[in-house]
XYZ file of C-alpha atoms in Angstrom:
451
model
C 27.834 14.963 7.297
C 25.297 15.204 10.508
C 22.864 13.166 9.075
C 25.830 10.459 8.894
C 26.973 10.888 12.547
C 23.551 10.361 13.471
C 22.826 7.311 11.376
C 25.687 6.016 12.755
C 25.362 6.744 16.380
C 21.859 5.193 15.802
C 23.386 1.809 14.224
C 26.375 1.750 16.382
C 23.635 2.002 19.905
C 21.427 -1.099 18.371
C 24.736 -3.199 18.516
C 25.136 -2.222 22.176
C 22.300 -2.984 23.240
C 22.695 -6.659 21.684
C 25.770 -6.007 23.760
C 23.462 -5.509 27.104
C 21.900 -8.461 25.416
C 24.828 -10.783 25.247
C 25.845 -9.924 29.093
C 24.459 -13.302 30.783
C 24.613 -15.453 27.923
C 28.529 -14.760 27.502
C 28.279 -14.882 31.963
C 27.007 -18.889 31.764
C 29.546 -19.330 29.422
C 32.754 -17.788 31.217
C 31.467 -19.222 34.547
C 30.712 -22.943 33.309
C 34.836 -22.858 31.737
C 36.044 -20.844 34.179
C 34.304 -23.362 37.144
C 34.172 -27.059 35.387
C 38.719 -26.040 35.569
C 38.824 -25.202 38.692
C 37.828 -28.950 39.607
C 40.053 -31.536 39.729
C 37.012 -33.853 39.957
C 36.789 -34.773 36.304
C 32.728 -35.979 37.129
C 32.222 -32.849 39.050
C 33.713 -30.588 36.197
C 31.459 -32.572 33.594
C 28.345 -31.752 36.096
C 28.580 -27.487 35.896
C 29.776 -28.498 32.328
C 26.252 -29.746 32.078
C 24.078 -27.439 34.356
C 26.099 -24.404 32.535
C 24.923 -25.314 28.680
C 21.302 -26.238 30.990
C 21.064 -22.350 31.667
C 22.029 -21.299 28.627
C 19.644 -23.047 26.492
C 16.896 -21.230 28.505
C 18.875 -18.287 27.839
C 17.539 -19.119 24.493
C 14.451 -19.641 24.722
C 13.043 -16.098 24.523
C 14.005 -16.077 20.545
C 11.866 -17.962 19.155
C 8.803 -16.067 20.873
C 6.563 -13.769 18.935
C 6.554 -10.902 21.021
C 10.828 -11.042 21.088
C 10.559 -10.564 17.300
C 7.861 -7.795 17.331
C 9.989 -5.829 20.026
C 13.345 -6.812 17.814
C 10.784 -5.307 14.908
C 9.908 -1.718 17.038
C 13.898 -1.724 18.236
C 15.378 -1.462 14.502
C 12.395 0.816 13.107
C 12.790 3.453 16.125
C 16.448 4.111 15.302
C 16.765 2.747 11.814
C 14.265 5.003 11.056
C 12.941 1.591 8.936
C 9.560 0.806 7.924
C 8.843 -3.097 8.228
C 5.198 -4.331 7.388
C 3.576 -5.970 9.943
C 3.106 -9.477 9.046
C -0.713 -9.985 8.787
C -1.745 -13.332 10.377
C -0.281 -14.655 13.546
C 3.960 -15.633 13.533
C 3.944 -18.896 11.916
C 7.388 -21.191 12.731
C 9.443 -19.788 9.618
C 8.678 -16.462 10.972
C 9.777 -17.282 14.716
C 13.196 -18.808 13.118
C 13.953 -15.647 10.539
C 13.446 -13.503 14.567
C 15.758 -15.828 16.270
C 18.319 -15.060 13.798
C 17.690 -11.908 13.567
C 18.261 -12.023 17.283
C 20.840 -13.909 17.799
C 23.136 -12.498 15.186
C 22.091 -9.053 17.147
C 23.183 -10.398 20.348
C 26.431 -11.470 18.351
C 26.636 -7.994 16.561
C 27.020 -6.426 20.334
C 28.797 -9.578 21.773
C 31.560 -8.249 19.450
C 31.419 -5.090 19.684
C 31.815 -4.996 23.375
C 34.576 -6.980 23.622
C 36.769 -5.033 21.239
C 35.770 -1.976 22.196
C 36.540 -3.361 26.130
C 39.342 -5.860 26.239
C 40.771 -6.050 22.235
C 41.339 -2.242 22.424
C 42.874 -2.077 26.184
C 44.777 -5.225 24.349
C 45.950 -3.564 21.617
C 47.885 -0.805 23.566
C 49.162 -2.987 26.137
C 50.527 -5.589 24.062
C 52.018 -2.680 21.493
C 53.863 -0.916 24.726
C 54.917 -3.862 26.191
C 54.505 -7.133 23.907
C 56.134 -9.224 26.999
C 53.245 -9.004 28.813
C 51.358 -11.892 27.369
C 51.542 -14.155 29.632
C 50.155 -11.682 31.439
C 47.115 -10.967 30.145
C 46.066 -14.259 28.931
C 45.894 -15.051 32.979
C 43.776 -12.674 33.228
C 41.660 -13.638 30.462
C 41.549 -17.130 30.888
C 41.740 -17.955 34.895
C 44.843 -19.756 34.436
C 48.441 -20.060 34.949
C 50.735 -20.184 31.992
C 54.184 -20.823 31.879
C 56.539 -19.019 31.351
C 58.064 -21.496 28.906
C 55.247 -20.949 26.951
C 55.259 -17.970 25.398
C 57.188 -19.379 22.418
C 55.635 -15.594 19.578
C 58.116 -13.126 19.029
C 57.128 -9.874 21.096
C 57.002 -8.131 17.192
C 54.215 -11.587 15.856
C 52.176 -10.969 18.965
C 52.056 -7.254 18.156
C 51.026 -7.973 14.736
C 48.474 -10.254 16.148
C 46.463 -8.039 18.079
C 46.751 -5.262 15.843
C 45.399 -7.673 12.831
C 43.127 -8.996 15.333
C 41.771 -5.702 16.273
C 41.701 -4.971 12.962
C 39.126 -7.816 11.766
C 36.789 -7.688 14.931
C 36.753 -3.958 14.204
C 35.667 -4.547 10.636
C 33.274 -7.014 11.068
C 31.567 -4.576 13.118
C 31.377 -1.916 11.079
C 29.744 -4.509 8.139
C 27.074 -5.892 10.449
C 26.170 -2.275 10.927
C 26.087 -1.441 7.891
C 23.916 -4.779 6.743
C 21.891 -4.499 9.584
C 18.672 -2.450 7.434
C 18.899 -5.568 5.010
C 18.825 -8.568 7.160
C 15.693 -6.569 9.953
C 13.603 -5.982 6.258
C 14.428 -9.798 5.547
C 14.290 -11.274 9.258
C 11.149 -9.641 11.198
C 9.487 -7.892 7.944
C 6.995 -10.717 6.522
C 7.164 -14.013 4.310
C 6.565 -13.663 0.316
C 3.431 -15.278 1.369
C 2.748 -12.482 3.966
C 4.220 -10.143 1.117
C 1.403 -10.832 -1.563
C -1.405 -11.173 0.901
C -0.305 -7.367 2.282
C -0.188 -6.950 -1.317
C -3.182 -8.179 -2.275
C -4.467 -5.469 0.316
C -3.214 -2.863 -0.949
C -4.700 -3.429 -4.360
C -8.518 -4.223 -2.379
C -7.401 -0.950 -0.400
C -7.547 1.519 -3.320
C -9.298 0.267 -5.779
C -11.988 0.664 -2.567
C -11.148 4.514 -2.544
C -11.868 4.291 -6.438
C -14.699 3.034 -6.326
C -15.461 5.978 -2.884
C -14.072 7.962 -5.568
C -15.858 7.803 -8.464
C -19.599 7.427 -6.354
C -18.833 10.914 -5.204
C -18.088 12.383 -7.981
C -20.516 10.624 -10.346
C -23.187 11.326 -8.193
C -23.093 14.698 -6.213
C -21.846 16.156 -9.696
C -25.129 15.505 -11.601
C -27.093 15.969 -8.808
C -25.016 19.574 -8.955
C -24.886 19.463 -12.236
C -28.807 18.943 -12.909
C -29.299 21.446 -10.045
C -27.718 24.350 -11.071
C -29.400 24.518 -14.651
C -32.679 23.607 -13.349
C -31.914 26.824 -11.080
C -31.388 28.718 -14.324
C -34.472 28.051 -16.055
C -36.909 28.283 -12.706
C -35.139 32.200 -12.680
C -35.954 33.126 -16.384
C -39.259 31.736 -15.616
C -40.165 32.686 -11.891
C -42.284 35.807 -13.715
C -42.820 35.048 -17.677
C -44.273 31.362 -17.014
C -44.544 30.303 -13.608
C -45.461 26.657 -14.328
C -42.313 26.257 -15.894
C -40.501 27.696 -12.862
C -42.391 25.533 -11.233
C -41.620 22.176 -11.972
C -38.397 23.526 -12.477
C -38.437 23.539 -8.390
C -39.976 19.993 -8.523
C -37.289 18.918 -10.390
C -34.893 20.382 -7.931
C -36.152 18.692 -4.741
C -36.910 15.641 -6.992
C -33.027 15.970 -7.687
C -31.722 16.726 -4.281
C -34.083 13.524 -3.192
C -31.826 11.207 -4.791
C -28.120 13.650 -4.390
C -29.204 12.786 -0.300
C -30.091 9.224 -1.527
C -26.970 8.357 -3.563
C -25.294 10.523 -0.572
C -26.014 8.339 2.403
C -25.226 5.680 -0.043
C -21.592 7.028 -0.660
C -21.269 7.788 2.838
C -22.228 4.275 4.130
C -19.343 2.746 1.235
C -16.889 5.179 3.291
C -18.457 3.822 6.768
C -18.044 -0.351 5.491
C -14.625 0.765 3.918
C -12.792 2.457 7.870
C -14.835 -0.615 8.974
C -12.313 -3.305 6.248
C -9.332 -1.241 7.263
C -9.630 -1.774 10.825
C -10.215 -5.366 10.019
C -7.580 -5.742 7.528
C -9.843 -7.298 5.191
C -9.929 -7.530 1.220
C -13.283 -8.116 0.102
C -14.722 -6.147 -1.988
C -18.206 -6.692 -1.899
C -18.937 -4.976 0.482
C -18.471 -1.518 -1.644
C -21.018 -2.748 -3.864
C -23.648 -3.271 -1.196
C -27.057 -1.898 -1.163
C -25.736 0.566 -3.512
C -29.542 1.805 -5.855
C -30.135 -0.926 -8.199
C -30.380 1.656 -11.744
C -32.392 -0.161 -15.254
C -32.565 0.655 -18.419
C -35.831 2.621 -18.055
C -34.405 4.425 -15.723
C -32.452 6.129 -18.436
C -34.947 8.127 -19.773
C -35.313 9.312 -16.503
C -31.547 10.695 -17.264
C -32.778 11.998 -20.551
C -36.011 14.414 -19.574
C -33.154 15.979 -16.815
C -31.114 16.980 -19.763
C -34.126 17.893 -22.074
C -35.939 19.637 -19.039
C -33.009 22.026 -18.793
C -32.895 23.022 -22.586
C -30.826 20.028 -23.966
C -32.760 18.195 -26.290
C -31.424 14.668 -25.941
C -32.356 11.957 -27.830
C -32.605 8.111 -26.486
C -32.560 5.268 -28.952
C -32.552 1.848 -27.579
C -33.172 -1.498 -29.025
C -32.756 -5.697 -28.633
C -33.468 -7.168 -26.474
C -33.230 -4.992 -23.163
C -35.078 -7.539 -20.383
C -32.050 -9.536 -21.275
C -29.553 -7.245 -20.190
C -27.806 -8.601 -16.665
C -28.780 -6.103 -13.735
C -25.107 -5.327 -12.257
C -24.494 -4.949 -16.263
C -27.659 -2.498 -16.497
C -26.771 -0.629 -14.257
C -23.067 0.290 -14.745
C -24.524 1.140 -17.891
C -26.700 3.905 -16.075
C -24.168 5.155 -14.206
C -22.013 6.016 -17.677
C -24.506 7.715 -19.789
C -25.740 9.964 -16.924
C -21.785 10.195 -16.607
C -21.814 10.617 -20.776
C -24.882 13.364 -20.784
C -23.759 15.397 -17.379
C -21.074 15.555 -19.072
C -22.270 16.741 -22.378
C -24.894 19.201 -19.884
C -21.572 21.012 -18.958
C -19.749 21.055 -21.754
C -21.506 20.944 -25.560
C -20.323 23.892 -27.583
C -24.299 23.498 -28.046
C -27.532 22.182 -27.022
C -28.619 18.304 -27.824
C -26.985 14.964 -27.597
C -27.140 11.613 -28.793
C -27.279 8.526 -27.545
C -27.849 5.198 -28.750
C -27.813 1.794 -26.450
C -28.095 -2.022 -29.129
C -28.342 -4.543 -26.343
C -27.366 -8.315 -28.405
C -26.501 -11.427 -27.353
C -22.860 -11.365 -26.248
C -22.656 -7.016 -25.545
C -24.324 -4.160 -25.461
C -22.633 -0.873 -26.473
C -22.997 2.838 -26.281
C -23.113 5.842 -27.702
C -23.162 9.166 -26.598
C -22.195 12.629 -28.843
C -22.966 15.991 -29.048
C -21.426 18.459 -30.748
C -18.156 20.688 -29.373
C -15.196 22.788 -30.891
C -12.232 20.612 -32.503
C -11.199 20.285 -35.525
C -11.327 16.176 -36.540
C -7.419 14.965 -36.415
C -8.878 11.782 -34.484
C -8.920 10.510 -30.785
C -5.364 10.395 -30.470
C -5.339 13.359 -31.335
C -8.400 14.854 -29.490
C -7.045 13.229 -26.226
C -3.513 15.896 -26.746
C -5.050 18.540 -28.224
C -6.981 20.218 -25.320
C -10.849 22.104 -25.329
C -11.019 20.201 -29.118
C -11.348 16.983 -27.554
C -13.595 17.568 -25.002
C -17.614 17.904 -25.044
C -17.433 21.744 -25.791
C -14.577 24.627 -24.091
C -14.274 23.346 -20.667
C -11.957 21.033 -19.956
C -11.227 19.826 -16.781
C -9.193 17.430 -15.287
C -10.483 14.246 -16.571
C -12.316 13.007 -14.111
C -15.587 11.716 -15.757
C -13.279 9.763 -17.933
C -11.660 8.169 -15.992
C -14.867 6.681 -14.219
C -16.311 6.152 -17.176
C -12.596 3.857 -18.680
C -13.369 2.644 -14.937
C -16.482 1.013 -14.825
C -15.654 -0.538 -18.235
C -12.920 -2.336 -18.132
C -14.537 -3.056 -14.756
C -16.567 -5.735 -17.143
C -13.970 -6.298 -19.475
C -14.802 -3.666 -21.800
C -13.808 -1.112 -24.045
C -14.482 2.496 -24.052
C -13.454 4.971 -26.408
C -13.701 8.850 -27.455
C -13.123 11.588 -29.927
C -13.895 14.354 -31.360
C -14.859 14.220 -35.347
C -15.596 17.237 -37.318
C -17.301 19.304 -34.166
C -18.295 16.226 -32.813
C -17.967 14.781 -29.676
C -18.501 11.510 -29.342
C -17.805 8.475 -26.164
C -18.229 4.820 -27.774
C -18.337 1.755 -24.639
C -19.645 -1.886 -25.391
C -19.759 -4.481 -22.356
C -20.330 -7.658 -21.986
C -23.457 -9.873 -21.163
C -23.169 -13.264 -19.494
C -20.035 -14.785 -21.947
C -19.361 -11.835 -23.762
C -16.318 -10.874 -25.138
C -14.775 -7.730 -26.175
C -12.368 -7.329 -28.848
C -9.281 -5.380 -27.478
C -8.677 -4.278 -31.247
C -10.936 -1.273 -30.286
C -9.280 0.831 -27.865
C -7.977 4.391 -28.096
C -5.751 5.445 -25.671
C -3.253 9.015 -25.849
C -1.116 9.815 -22.800
C -3.342 13.049 -21.856
C -6.364 11.815 -22.395
C -8.355 12.938 -19.280
C -9.862 16.234 -21.593
C -12.842 16.722 -20.326
C -14.991 15.572 -16.651
């Protein structure tokens, strides 16, 4: 109840502000009508009317200014607790017209509210008590003398008309207050073209944030996984085989340097994101600018990292590797790295197999390792918890989600399943001019079963 009263009060307050704005307009109209009626000379009366029209028009000019539209939008947002998006560009003529329409509607509604409260309510009370006061009331409102014989309406009809006009004005004020938020959104908010542009910027912003999250997860997650395992190797070999321990420490240092470089890149993306937010830019190319570019040759480094921590890795690459576009090779490296990281974390036994096949129109990848699960296929595995992962430790699925996003950006397809105790993830990326048949896609409602 208290909330409804608060809402009603705020809407009445907006209408009262509109009534205050309407006072100069009403004063000009009343002065023009009164002054022209009091002058006996027709030319002088017309001059008064012309002056009144000019002053009234000048008072209407501010309604078309962008600053008035902005002030009206701020007023509505503060009192009605609305969120009206700011147009992404300078107001056009159509925007100014819509803003002026809201301004005049707001002013008219406020004037009607004040007229109802200040004039109609007292008049209705007076006429209800004494219908004979119609002549005196008319003289006070219009400023002219009326002949008593001109008052020909019966007393009961005068009372009914007074009550009817009062109720009609109250109904109009209530309807205006009820639809005020809707009119504010339509007339003060962005146009259809602006909404489309804002939606595009919002999609670009979400895309950039997805890129940031994926880069942080893939880069730092892989580095921490390899570093942790290398540290375990170094600890085991510290006394028995110092050479192996030293090699593990060197690998930790190398991985750490690469992680720092990757982190610098991600922080640069984050700063670019902040700059784009402040500038309102929708360009997403900057999110991949100055990124460390990887090639097919770098896949052997990933395989050596896995082997160095006791995870035997078979890497098979076939086809015309040199014909692979650099962007596709870079994303393929990212996908394989995430798949190997998953294998290191979750495989139920040591060993992973990586196969890369480069063809004329597409490049395919398959990574498989041992897992704990049943041979139920991809759809059921995606729901069955531990059976869908590369091992027993099942996470929130950020890694698989990142792989899927990377593949879909290139128009490729990806699938994963566990069959007979083997976890397999397969992906196909089209190269220049290539396409991928979407029928190979396998997805389920809860596919995030491996991080």
